């Protein structure tokens, strides 16, 4: 790799930041209680509504995605409450860990990594725990690239229970459809560093009226993550209870404008196309996709390598030497898979490039792959779509 | 093309500007007569010496490459002087036009576009005009992608004449070897927007002791392009006679540091590799290279399309719609060729990308090319080199 800053970041977040967003974030600092800051917060909050498919204003925290997950837990559950976590991977597990940390009564529906949770499966499980106060789901499970069928799962919960439906949308919101109001999602959270094309540092929580009632009446033990204080400050003074990350908000406004300009449907269609391109290229090299087509996320693709003769961690190092950064597996999948992120500021040619790098790197390692094969397969999809 | 700012600029200048350079240019403005500005000018001038292969300080003008060409003409010739221009394309012609504008006695050795000037050819021509005060040569002829054999041509001039050897190095200096002192080049000029990885706006003139003597004694009619005033201000006060382009100088210092860090020999080897990759890919698609291998520039490659059934200007428009900007032909080659720039902030994967875009775009246009063929050919060169 010749130029230290000319790498291709193809991990499932943080994702590349567009120059427009970089420029917006380079604006001079302003007072965080100024009118300009309030206008910025209002603009961002309003522009976020269609991204979540909600008529209510989401709140924005200075924090990572995990701060939003924790906020969702600590604002909806109280001592003695029961909660269900549907875990399809590392980020489902994270919800469980947070709930355990606070000592709430946890019931985990464990789905094998690489599979999605089917509504029937959830239906049986949920009926075992009629007292559950909330069900925690993951929209895109970043660790595997599974996109869980959230509308159907939410419907299943509501059929059998009064539990709130809380969804981790960190690695897909902004890249896939989300209709919170229509789907009856109570809480949906995301982070800035994925499909929203920003650096890490912002967490966003959108909630339904029903969820806000629970949040309001909840005497949660957290000060910084008290969502009710975020909502009140936003509604009453168009500001945040604690210092907002001003530059990131400038960037958020610009990124949301880019999404508006491209068009929501066009953004979703692009991510769907990136998914197809990636999978076609990987298949053309004879590699093994982890997730079946109907549950594969438009934002991240996992490739299983545990049965290959080559070492995936050496492969990733060689990819990096060639200027391409792909992700490895998490937890027990470390050394067993690699993952390609394709969300946010990513176009067809970025996928052609990473596929060319994969076939080239494998060839360098003596793996029998045909040079040009993955590129060709992706180009054929580009012509088709 | 989805993102307006995600285009691939593959013309022979302006070339992409590295983030490091962009950041350097974003520094706060300073007074142009301050000590900081003087230090910056000194640093740039000293760091330019190895790029030109000279022990003398080059001078830096705020201007385009043409301002440097004109400075070279107007500071070396006086009324009644004879001059020889070796023209191998549009930029050789530009030297001729400047000389004609000033009314000096001009003798043009016209070489067919796409060919280099051979030393024997020049040897015969130069002996016809023993009074010539200067011989104007082009190192890389941007309009065709020919790299003229400058060391041999300079030697030929010196064998038969006392004429100054003046070379336009705009589209290659910084990407190919240049040893002004060793090769006995009297004046070498370049611009900022090519291999030096900067926006347009700086012109650089390096001159030999012999050339400076001529310049000093020359009573040229230009005020802004009076090179003697640039040299004197630089030597006496470490500044410029007129306001320097401060931000571009910040960028120049950073770009020169990048070249130093990569290593001069490594930079030249990279450009040589980019030339090979490009030509291998173009050949694999059955397209026609304009310049024979031994005279093909490491910075720009021309492809002849006049005999093809498809229209090259439509092709360029389609390439642009796909996010790739390649150059067309100049003057009589308009509609007959296209050109790929591969200098400066450009690596192997940039060439793989533009080749993939070329095969894809031609395929879209119904031209029978094999998808993946150019990519594969380039990858094979990458493995070989």
XYZ file of C-alpha atoms in Angstrom:
770
model
C 0.000 0.000 0.000
C 1.613 3.191 -1.264
C -0.449 5.980 0.288
C -1.234 5.723 3.989
C -4.554 7.542 3.529
C -5.676 5.751 0.363
C -7.065 2.638 2.073
C -10.473 1.184 1.268
C -12.463 0.904 4.495
C -14.862 -1.987 3.959
C -15.762 -2.936 7.510
C -19.352 -2.768 8.807
C -18.677 0.557 10.522
C -17.146 2.998 10.989
C -17.720 3.609 7.295
C -16.114 6.160 4.932
C -17.137 9.779 5.530
C -18.093 11.726 2.362
C -16.111 14.915 1.619
C -19.339 16.952 1.908
C -19.782 15.683 5.450
C -16.121 16.255 6.312
C -16.447 19.819 5.086
C -19.607 20.380 7.105
C -17.872 19.099 10.246
C -14.983 21.511 9.654
C -17.206 24.536 10.263
C -16.079 26.861 13.070
C -17.174 25.767 16.542
C -20.258 27.481 17.948
C -21.690 27.862 21.442
C -23.752 24.758 22.197
C -26.576 26.809 23.717
C -26.672 29.343 20.874
C -29.621 29.793 18.536
C -27.553 28.316 15.717
C -27.002 25.159 17.755
C -30.713 24.924 18.578
C -31.637 25.325 14.928
C -29.119 22.625 14.028
C -30.534 20.214 16.614
C -34.090 20.900 15.433
C -33.125 20.399 11.784
C -31.338 17.126 12.478
C -34.175 15.816 14.612
C -36.762 16.630 11.964
C -34.688 15.223 9.133
C -34.269 11.987 11.102
C -38.017 11.325 11.264
C -38.396 9.842 7.745
C -35.261 7.738 8.284
C -37.004 6.042 11.213
C -40.506 6.284 9.711
C -41.877 8.097 12.722
C -43.869 11.273 13.286
C -42.189 11.859 16.664
C -38.845 13.560 17.120
C -35.980 11.171 17.900
C -33.441 12.273 20.503
C -29.722 12.517 19.844
C -27.092 11.553 22.425
C -23.366 12.146 22.350
C -22.292 8.541 22.669
C -21.610 5.324 20.814
C -24.303 2.906 19.643
C -23.972 0.997 22.900
C -25.030 4.077 24.870
C -28.290 3.975 22.918
C -28.725 0.246 23.596
C -28.195 0.875 27.302
C -30.551 3.878 27.226
C -33.223 1.644 25.662
C -32.786 -0.914 28.437
C -32.504 1.367 31.429
C -35.400 3.624 30.429
C -37.896 0.823 29.831
C -37.112 -1.720 32.570
C -37.322 -1.366 36.346
C -36.273 -3.564 39.234
C -38.001 -6.941 39.052
C -39.056 -6.565 35.421
C -38.818 -9.431 32.969
C -37.300 -8.935 29.532
C -36.830 -11.054 26.448
C -33.771 -10.755 24.242
C -33.766 -12.401 20.847
C -30.087 -12.927 20.155
C -28.904 -13.720 16.655
C -25.287 -12.792 17.329
C -22.846 -10.547 19.159
C -25.141 -7.526 19.322
C -28.120 -9.489 20.556
C -25.736 -10.761 23.242
C -24.839 -7.165 24.081
C -28.471 -6.362 24.890
C -28.469 -9.416 27.163
C -25.263 -8.314 28.900
C -26.648 -4.857 29.611
C -29.847 -6.311 31.051
C -27.856 -8.743 33.188
C -25.637 -5.949 34.431
C -28.708 -4.161 35.804
C -30.071 -7.404 37.292
C -33.388 -7.500 35.428
C -35.011 -10.888 34.784
C -33.705 -11.999 31.445
C -35.006 -14.630 29.027
C -32.841 -15.160 25.956
C -34.051 -16.730 22.735
C -30.761 -17.862 21.225
C -30.718 -18.247 17.462
C -27.675 -19.889 15.855
C -25.305 -17.247 14.469
C -25.885 -16.740 10.757
C -29.614 -17.482 10.993
C -32.463 -15.019 11.379
C -35.164 -15.284 14.012
C -38.326 -16.658 12.380
C -41.669 -15.281 13.630
C -42.915 -18.784 14.558
C -39.895 -19.299 16.710
C -40.475 -16.044 18.570
C -44.193 -16.758 18.859
C -43.596 -19.942 20.865
C -40.949 -18.305 23.052
C -42.873 -15.175 23.885
C -45.912 -17.102 25.078
C -43.740 -18.682 27.766
C -43.099 -15.261 29.330
C -46.373 -13.328 29.340
C -45.032 -10.879 31.968
C -42.174 -9.629 29.776
C -42.067 -5.845 29.842
C -40.015 -5.541 26.660
C -38.659 -7.637 23.795
C -35.230 -6.661 22.496
C -34.554 -7.392 18.841
C -31.729 -6.720 16.415
C -32.554 -5.433 12.932
C -29.199 -6.070 11.270
C -26.947 -8.358 13.288
C -23.556 -6.855 12.428
C -21.616 -9.924 13.545
C -23.151 -12.148 10.862
C -24.878 -9.932 8.309
C -28.349 -11.251 9.092
C -31.253 -8.854 8.594
C -33.998 -10.021 10.935
C -37.615 -9.690 9.664
C -38.492 -6.870 12.067
C -42.029 -6.036 10.828
C -43.090 -9.673 11.241
C -41.307 -10.098 14.575
C -42.914 -6.907 15.938
C -46.319 -8.142 14.838
C -45.677 -11.457 16.571
C -44.828 -9.706 19.835
C -47.934 -7.537 19.718
C -50.147 -10.567 18.962
C -49.149 -12.310 22.149
C -48.071 -9.634 24.577
C -48.092 -6.013 25.722
C -44.296 -5.938 25.804
C -42.520 -3.003 24.218
C -40.687 -3.827 21.003
C -37.151 -2.425 21.224
C -34.917 -2.723 18.177
C -31.177 -2.255 17.676
C -30.978 -0.711 14.208
C -27.365 0.427 14.512
C -25.885 -1.251 11.453
C -28.719 -0.676 9.010
C -30.918 2.359 9.764
C -30.509 4.728 6.847
C -29.756 1.872 4.444
C -32.919 -0.229 4.728
C -36.615 0.651 5.064
C -37.796 1.511 8.556
C -41.428 2.366 9.283
C -41.542 2.528 13.078
C -45.063 3.919 13.291
C -46.513 1.542 10.707
C -44.686 -1.500 12.093
C -45.521 -0.607 15.719
C -41.916 -0.466 16.856
C -41.641 1.137 20.296
C -37.965 2.000 20.357
C -35.478 1.996 17.508
C -31.865 3.056 18.054
C -28.937 3.688 15.787
C -25.413 5.114 15.739
C -23.771 7.676 13.496
C -20.894 5.619 12.082
C -22.748 3.164 9.859
C -25.281 3.936 7.123
C -25.453 7.576 8.262
C -21.918 8.100 6.901
C -20.573 9.921 9.978
C -17.699 9.323 12.362
C -18.707 7.502 15.570
C -20.002 9.652 18.397
C -23.743 10.103 17.990
C -26.438 7.727 19.216
C -30.039 8.254 18.155
C -33.113 6.945 19.943
C -36.587 7.080 18.380
C -39.558 6.039 20.489
C -43.331 5.613 20.153
C -45.889 7.465 22.303
C -46.408 4.236 24.211
C -42.663 3.932 24.813
C -42.366 7.573 25.923
C -45.085 6.931 28.547
C -43.072 4.034 29.938
C -39.869 6.071 29.790
C -41.524 9.005 31.584
C -42.804 6.853 34.425
C -39.574 4.875 34.680
C -37.323 5.806 37.588
C -34.158 4.628 35.904
C -30.804 4.723 37.706
C -28.934 6.531 34.929
C -28.280 10.263 34.791
C -26.593 10.652 31.389
C -28.917 8.164 29.683
C -32.178 9.574 31.082
C -34.115 9.747 27.793
C -36.931 11.740 29.358
C -34.531 14.619 29.998
C -33.456 14.529 26.340
C -37.055 14.682 25.152
C -38.031 17.514 27.517
C -34.998 19.651 26.662
C -35.648 19.087 22.960
C -39.329 19.989 23.126
C -39.001 22.885 25.551
C -35.733 24.520 24.495
C -34.662 22.798 21.274
C -31.503 21.678 22.983
C -29.930 18.714 24.788
C -29.559 18.149 28.546
C -25.788 17.730 28.185
C -23.291 19.219 25.728
C -24.143 18.033 22.209
C -21.412 16.903 19.780
C -21.765 20.015 17.608
C -19.443 19.061 14.724
C -21.062 15.671 14.377
C -24.452 17.375 14.246
C -23.204 19.584 11.407
C -22.100 16.372 9.703
C -25.412 14.647 10.449
C -27.396 17.451 8.855
C -25.261 17.229 5.718
C -25.467 13.415 5.580
C -29.247 13.513 5.988
C -29.420 16.068 3.173
C -27.397 13.727 0.967
C -29.876 10.923 1.711
C -32.818 13.240 0.954
C -31.240 14.332 -2.315
C -30.585 10.771 -3.431
C -34.081 9.758 -2.280
C -34.942 7.251 0.439
C -36.132 4.572 -1.999
C -33.036 5.070 -4.142
C -30.788 4.707 -1.100
C -32.498 1.438 -0.129
C -32.303 0.188 -3.742
C -28.602 1.020 -3.866
C -27.872 -0.974 -0.730
C -29.908 -3.864 -2.079
C -27.804 -3.702 -5.258
C -24.548 -3.593 -3.240
C -25.684 -6.758 -1.443
C -26.343 -8.504 -4.765
C -23.044 -7.397 -6.274
C -21.079 -8.564 -3.257
C -22.791 -11.952 -3.121
C -22.408 -12.527 -6.879
C -18.680 -11.787 -6.673
C -18.134 -13.982 -3.626
C -20.024 -16.856 -5.258
C -17.993 -16.492 -8.460
C -14.840 -17.137 -6.426
C -16.336 -20.340 -5.017
C -16.420 -18.882 -1.502
C -19.175 -19.622 1.018
C -21.748 -17.022 1.994
C -22.779 -17.318 5.644
C -26.363 -16.082 5.364
C -29.050 -17.374 3.026
C -30.299 -14.911 0.472
C -33.655 -14.012 2.024
C -32.060 -12.961 5.341
C -28.865 -11.379 3.989
C -28.422 -7.747 5.010
C -27.928 -5.025 2.385
C -25.247 -3.521 4.659
C -22.797 -6.299 5.551
C -21.860 -9.684 4.075
C -20.143 -12.523 5.959
C -18.041 -15.132 4.209
C -17.379 -18.448 5.975
C -13.767 -19.573 5.658
C -13.461 -22.170 8.438
C -13.418 -25.036 5.908
C -10.874 -23.356 3.617
C -7.228 -24.406 3.460
C -6.111 -20.784 3.935
C -6.054 -18.748 7.115
C -8.566 -15.932 7.144
C -6.555 -13.747 9.511
C -3.513 -13.976 7.195
C -5.850 -13.168 4.316
C -7.103 -10.058 6.137
C -3.524 -8.953 6.811
C -2.674 -9.399 3.142
C -5.813 -7.501 2.145
C -4.722 -4.675 4.420
C -1.251 -4.675 2.852
C -3.047 -4.309 -0.493
C -4.992 -1.348 0.896
C -8.317 -3.010 1.713
C -9.684 -3.353 5.221
C -12.312 -6.033 5.753
C -13.567 -7.228 9.144
C -12.915 -10.555 10.841
C -15.337 -12.600 12.893
C -16.384 -11.727 16.428
C -16.287 -13.981 19.504
C -16.425 -17.682 18.454
C -16.402 -16.706 14.766
C -12.950 -15.123 15.084
C -10.746 -16.908 12.563
C -13.789 -18.549 10.972
C -15.265 -15.801 8.783
C -14.572 -12.398 7.293
C -17.039 -9.600 6.731
C -17.418 -6.914 4.073
C -19.235 -3.710 4.994
C -21.150 -2.066 2.137
C -23.265 0.665 3.646
C -23.354 4.432 3.568
C -20.941 6.207 1.263
C -20.468 3.155 -0.965
C -21.213 2.645 -4.641
C -21.060 -0.221 -7.149
C -17.435 0.495 -8.011
C -16.405 0.195 -4.377
C -17.698 -3.368 -4.485
C -15.952 -4.083 -7.790
C -12.760 -2.804 -6.148
C -13.003 -4.907 -2.988
C -13.894 -8.000 -5.043
C -10.869 -7.409 -7.287
C -8.741 -7.091 -4.152
C -10.159 -10.327 -2.709
C -9.460 -12.372 -5.834
C -6.025 -10.773 -6.185
C -5.073 -11.380 -2.552
C -6.254 -14.999 -2.605
C -4.310 -15.548 -5.827
C -1.216 -14.058 -4.155
C -1.720 -16.591 -1.348
C -1.758 -19.461 -3.839
C -5.505 -20.091 -3.560
C -6.822 -21.296 -6.930
C -9.183 -18.465 -7.910
C -9.669 -17.041 -11.357
C -8.482 -13.425 -11.632
C -11.260 -11.219 -12.994
C -13.995 -13.717 -12.075
C -15.508 -11.789 -9.152
C -15.196 -8.488 -10.999
C -17.006 -9.984 -13.967
C -19.789 -11.450 -11.813
C -20.382 -8.081 -10.147
C -20.360 -6.262 -13.499
C -22.964 -8.698 -14.809
C -25.230 -7.860 -11.871
C -24.635 -4.154 -12.552
C -25.852 -4.671 -16.109
C -28.877 -6.655 -14.934
C -30.162 -4.414 -12.178
C -23.327 8.025 -10.590
C -24.804 8.133 -7.089
C -22.533 10.522 -5.204
C -21.620 13.787 -6.892
C -18.238 13.874 -5.158
C -17.329 10.207 -5.650
C -16.051 10.516 -9.210
C -12.764 9.025 -10.350
C -10.675 11.789 -11.922
C -8.476 10.065 -14.488
C -7.508 12.930 -16.772
C -3.875 13.977 -17.231
C -4.282 16.888 -14.799
C -5.676 18.338 -12.667
C -5.185 15.133 -10.700
C -6.736 14.015 -7.383
C -5.489 15.907 -4.331
C -4.538 13.681 -1.341
C -6.365 14.330 1.973
C -3.021 15.216 3.611
C -2.512 17.954 1.054
C -6.112 19.176 1.374
C -5.619 19.397 5.122
C -2.369 21.302 4.745
C -4.049 23.806 2.414
C -6.798 24.357 4.977
C -4.383 25.975 7.442
C -5.284 29.511 8.521
C -4.108 32.240 6.137
C -0.896 34.020 7.061
C 0.694 37.291 5.988
C 2.601 36.659 2.784
C 5.592 38.687 3.967
C 5.721 37.038 7.399
C 8.606 34.898 8.608
C 6.344 31.855 8.422
C 5.688 32.533 4.742
C 9.400 33.002 4.066
C 10.228 29.743 5.835
C 7.508 28.009 3.789
C 8.894 29.393 0.504
C 12.431 28.367 1.470
C 11.305 24.870 2.459
C 9.358 24.342 -0.771
C 12.192 25.642 -2.902
C 14.729 23.391 -1.220
C 12.468 20.338 -1.348
C 11.945 20.943 -5.076
C 15.658 20.630 -5.873
C 15.809 16.797 -5.898
C 12.582 16.652 -7.946
C 14.347 18.605 -10.697
C 17.783 17.133 -10.021
C 19.384 20.521 -9.548
C 21.569 22.135 -6.916
C 20.054 25.572 -7.632
C 16.819 26.840 -6.126
C 13.879 26.795 -8.529
C 11.494 29.770 -8.409
C 7.769 29.452 -7.787
C 5.187 31.612 -9.594
C 1.498 31.989 -8.867
C 0.235 30.947 -12.273
C -0.689 28.035 -14.503
C 1.813 25.888 -16.370
C 1.504 28.178 -19.373
C 2.822 31.117 -17.334
C 5.981 29.079 -16.789
C 6.228 28.247 -20.501
C 5.884 31.940 -21.332
C 8.405 32.880 -18.628
C 10.878 30.445 -20.183
C 10.403 32.028 -23.602
C 10.372 35.681 -22.653
C 13.338 35.476 -20.281
C 15.664 33.704 -22.735
C 14.864 35.301 -26.104
C 15.221 38.908 -27.221
C 14.179 40.778 -30.333
C 15.668 39.218 -33.451
C 16.622 35.972 -31.721
C 16.130 32.613 -33.419
C 14.514 29.715 -31.567
C 13.811 26.068 -32.326
C 10.694 24.339 -31.099
C 10.451 20.573 -31.296
C 6.734 19.942 -31.387
C 5.360 16.482 -30.710
C 1.810 17.662 -29.989
C -0.424 20.359 -28.515
C 2.047 21.538 -25.895
C 4.959 21.751 -28.297
C 2.611 23.876 -30.411
C 1.946 26.071 -27.389
C 5.659 26.911 -27.082
C 5.572 27.843 -30.784
C 2.516 30.057 -30.331
C 4.100 31.966 -27.449
C 7.284 32.536 -29.464
C 5.248 33.696 -32.474
C 3.231 36.060 -30.292
C 6.465 37.827 -29.292
C 7.683 37.872 -32.904
C 10.920 35.936 -32.376
C 12.321 33.941 -35.320
C 10.828 30.498 -35.007
C 11.888 27.182 -36.553
C 9.576 24.282 -35.761
C 10.560 20.648 -36.017
C 7.171 19.009 -36.353
C 6.950 15.398 -35.257
C 3.749 13.442 -36.033
C 1.486 13.330 -32.968
C 1.968 10.067 -31.102
C 5.650 9.800 -32.011
C 8.650 10.935 -29.987
C 11.425 13.105 -31.360
C 14.429 10.888 -32.115
C 17.909 12.369 -31.451
C 18.973 11.814 -35.074
C 15.999 13.785 -36.272
C 16.859 16.714 -34.002
C 20.550 16.492 -34.910
C 19.841 17.135 -38.595
C 17.377 19.944 -37.842
C 19.502 21.810 -35.339
C 22.476 21.985 -37.707
C 20.316 23.988 -40.096
C 19.945 26.797 -37.551
C 23.324 27.351 -35.885
C 22.211 30.780 -34.595
C 19.338 29.396 -32.499
C 19.440 30.928 -29.040
C 17.292 28.221 -27.446
C 15.720 24.858 -28.236
C 12.308 24.223 -26.698
C 11.448 20.597 -25.944
C 8.551 18.786 -24.277
C 9.334 16.036 -21.767
C 5.876 14.453 -21.589
C 3.575 15.561 -24.403
C 0.236 15.524 -22.554
C -1.828 15.480 -25.728
C -0.511 12.071 -26.816
C 1.230 10.460 -23.834
C 4.652 10.499 -25.485
C 7.673 10.797 -23.199
C 10.437 12.353 -25.277
C 14.010 11.111 -24.624
C 15.121 14.341 -22.976
C 18.659 13.343 -21.869
C 19.550 12.243 -25.420
C 17.864 15.263 -27.007
C 19.692 17.642 -24.650
C 22.984 15.974 -25.493
C 22.226 16.331 -29.207
C 21.586 20.060 -28.806
C 24.820 20.610 -26.891
C 26.833 18.622 -29.466
C 25.874 20.966 -32.279
C 25.038 24.286 -30.698
C 25.291 26.724 -27.816
C 21.511 27.034 -27.637
C 19.845 26.803 -24.256
C 17.841 23.627 -23.703
C 14.410 24.576 -22.382
C 12.035 21.768 -21.392
C 8.315 21.708 -20.627
C 8.060 19.116 -17.854
C 4.523 20.029 -16.786
C 2.838 16.656 -17.092
C 5.616 14.473 -15.741
C 7.996 16.197 -13.312
C 7.630 14.439 -9.982
C 6.621 11.180 -11.670
C 9.664 10.465 -13.820
C 13.402 10.900 -13.271
C 14.788 14.385 -13.877
C 18.479 15.184 -13.508
C 18.746 18.724 -14.811
C 22.340 19.261 -13.736
C 23.563 15.878 -14.992
C 21.630 16.098 -18.270
C 22.649 19.726 -18.881
C 19.109 21.034 -19.057
C 19.049 24.841 -18.906
C 15.432 25.427 -17.989
C 12.835 22.936 -16.794
C 9.309 24.058 -15.903
C 6.327 22.361 -14.331
C 2.886 23.066 -12.862
C 1.315 22.075 -9.576
C -1.731 20.140 -10.826
C -0.079 17.051 -12.314
C 2.373 14.688 -10.634
C 2.788 17.114 -7.725
C -0.766 16.266 -6.567
C -1.884 19.876 -6.027
C -4.694 22.010 -7.409
C -3.673 24.202 -10.357
C -2.144 27.571 -9.526
C 1.601 27.151 -9.083
C 4.203 27.228 -11.834
C 7.777 26.244 -11.095
C 10.849 27.214 -13.093
C 14.254 25.640 -12.489
C 17.246 27.029 -14.374
C 20.967 26.324 -14.772
C 23.715 28.867 -13.997
C 24.120 29.358 -17.733
C 20.383 30.016 -18.103
C 20.336 32.447 -15.177
C 23.131 34.449 -16.884
C 20.999 34.741 -20.013
C 17.920 35.595 -17.949
C 19.799 38.267 -16.011
C 21.070 39.985 -19.141
C 17.745 39.657 -20.949
C 15.697 42.825 -21.115
C 12.371 41.015 -21.420
C 9.127 42.900 -21.879
C 7.217 41.111 -19.096
C 6.782 42.437 -15.571
C 4.986 39.546 -13.853
C 7.098 36.893 -15.582
C 10.487 38.533 -14.929
C 12.310 35.466 -13.582
C 15.286 37.527 -12.463
C 13.080 39.366 -9.962
C 11.850 36.003 -8.583
C 15.419 34.782 -8.123
C 16.635 37.985 -6.470
C 13.687 38.191 -4.043
C 14.184 34.532 -3.164
C 17.910 34.823 -2.551
C 17.845 38.174 -0.801
C 14.634 38.025 1.249
C 13.327 34.446 0.938
C 10.178 35.771 -0.644
C 8.521 36.378 -4.015
C 8.268 39.651 -5.985
C 4.448 39.366 -6.059
C 1.950 37.824 -3.651
C 2.608 34.071 -3.423
C -0.278 31.542 -3.432
C 0.168 30.722 0.256
C -2.308 27.822 0.590
C -0.904 26.110 -2.471
C 2.577 26.454 -0.971
C 1.355 24.753 2.219
C 0.009 22.014 -0.042
C 3.235 21.841 -2.041
C 5.318 21.339 1.084
C 3.040 18.473 2.161
C 3.034 16.880 -1.307
C 6.824 17.086 -1.511
C 7.041 15.471 1.921
C 4.810 12.643 0.678
C 7.150 12.117 -2.276
C 10.189 12.159 0.034
C 8.565 9.648 2.366
C 7.661 7.274 -0.456
C 11.147 7.749 -1.966
C 11.966 9.264 -5.363
C 12.911 5.930 -6.926
C 9.747 4.304 -5.534
C 7.601 7.097 -6.954
C 9.153 6.640 -10.397
C 8.765 2.842 -10.157
C 5.106 3.241 -9.182
C 4.387 5.410 -12.211
C 6.211 2.947 -14.444
C 3.991 0.192 -12.988
C 0.830 2.271 -13.533
C 1.836 2.662 -17.182
C 2.293 -1.112 -17.543
C -1.009 -1.912 -15.806
C -2.912 0.535 -17.984
C -1.406 -0.716 -21.216
C -1.949 -4.385 -20.300
C -5.618 -3.722 -19.555
C -6.172 -1.719 -22.729
C -4.500 -4.419 -24.820
C -6.623 -7.129 -23.182
C -9.744 -5.333 -24.436
C -8.367 -5.338 -27.983
C -8.067 -1.547 -27.999
C -5.276 0.345 -29.754
C -2.522 2.101 -27.831
C -1.366 5.301 -29.536
C 2.266 5.303 -28.430
C 4.788 2.524 -28.821
C 6.083 1.037 -25.610
C 9.552 2.632 -25.504
C 8.134 6.170 -25.757
C 4.977 5.717 -23.660
C 4.777 8.076 -20.693
C 4.345 6.719 -17.146
C 1.832 9.540 -16.545
C -0.744 9.444 -19.349
C -1.911 6.827 -21.868
C -3.715 7.577 -25.149
C -6.035 5.074 -26.799
C -6.818 5.459 -30.509
C -10.497 4.939 -31.304
C -10.857 6.537 -34.750
C -11.138 3.094 -36.422
C -13.670 1.772 -33.885
C -17.382 1.432 -34.669
C -18.276 3.322 -31.475
C -18.093 7.024 -30.828
C -15.424 7.995 -28.331
C -17.226 11.123 -27.142
C -20.355 9.063 -26.340
C -18.090 6.603 -24.576
C -16.599 9.406 -22.465
C -20.078 10.657 -21.563
C -21.092 7.137 -20.527
C -17.890 6.778 -18.522
C -18.728 10.022 -16.740
C -22.253 8.767 -16.003
C -20.562 5.726 -14.451
C -18.392 8.017 -12.328
C -15.135 7.953 -14.311
C -13.675 10.992 -16.017
C -11.184 10.309 -18.796
C -9.880 12.906 -21.249
C -10.638 13.218 -24.936
C -8.252 14.209 -27.708
C -7.020 17.749 -28.296
C -7.161 19.722 -31.560
C -7.272 17.342 -34.567
C -7.382 14.314 -32.256
C -10.719 15.386 -30.781
C -13.115 12.493 -31.384
C -10.224 10.237 -32.399
C -8.681 9.184 -29.078
C -9.226 9.148 -25.339
C -6.629 9.581 -22.641
C -6.195 8.137 -19.148
C -4.179 10.114 -16.627
C -2.260 8.020 -14.078
C 0.049 10.339 -12.219
C 0.347 11.696 -8.717
C -2.042 10.376 -6.098
C -2.773 7.182 -8.043
C -2.196 3.549 -7.131
C -2.606 0.152 -8.796
C -6.223 -0.186 -7.658
C -7.124 3.115 -9.298
C -6.038 1.589 -12.584
C -7.941 -1.650 -11.913
C -11.007 0.528 -11.250
C -10.757 2.621 -14.414
C -10.115 -0.505 -16.502
C -13.202 -2.182 -14.985
C -15.188 0.948 -15.823
C -13.889 0.959 -19.411
C -14.820 -2.669 -20.061
C -18.174 -2.193 -18.324
C -19.010 0.994 -20.251
C -18.038 -0.518 -23.612
C -20.131 -3.585 -22.801
C -23.083 -1.309 -21.963
C -22.611 0.286 -25.389
C -22.815 -3.107 -27.074
C -19.114 -3.304 -27.905
C -17.987 -6.949 -27.774
C -15.517 -6.899 -24.883
C -15.061 -9.571 -22.255
C -16.062 -8.375 -18.769
C -13.219 -8.917 -16.311
C -10.587 -9.179 -19.072
C -8.875 -5.834 -18.468
C -9.064 -6.261 -14.708
C -7.448 -9.660 -15.010
C -4.683 -8.395 -17.292
C -3.848 -5.604 -14.851
C -3.877 -7.998 -11.888
C -1.464 -10.282 -13.726
C 0.942 -7.373 -14.172
C 0.535 -6.557 -10.472
C 1.597 -10.104 -9.623
C 4.563 -9.944 -12.022
C 6.055 -6.605 -11.082
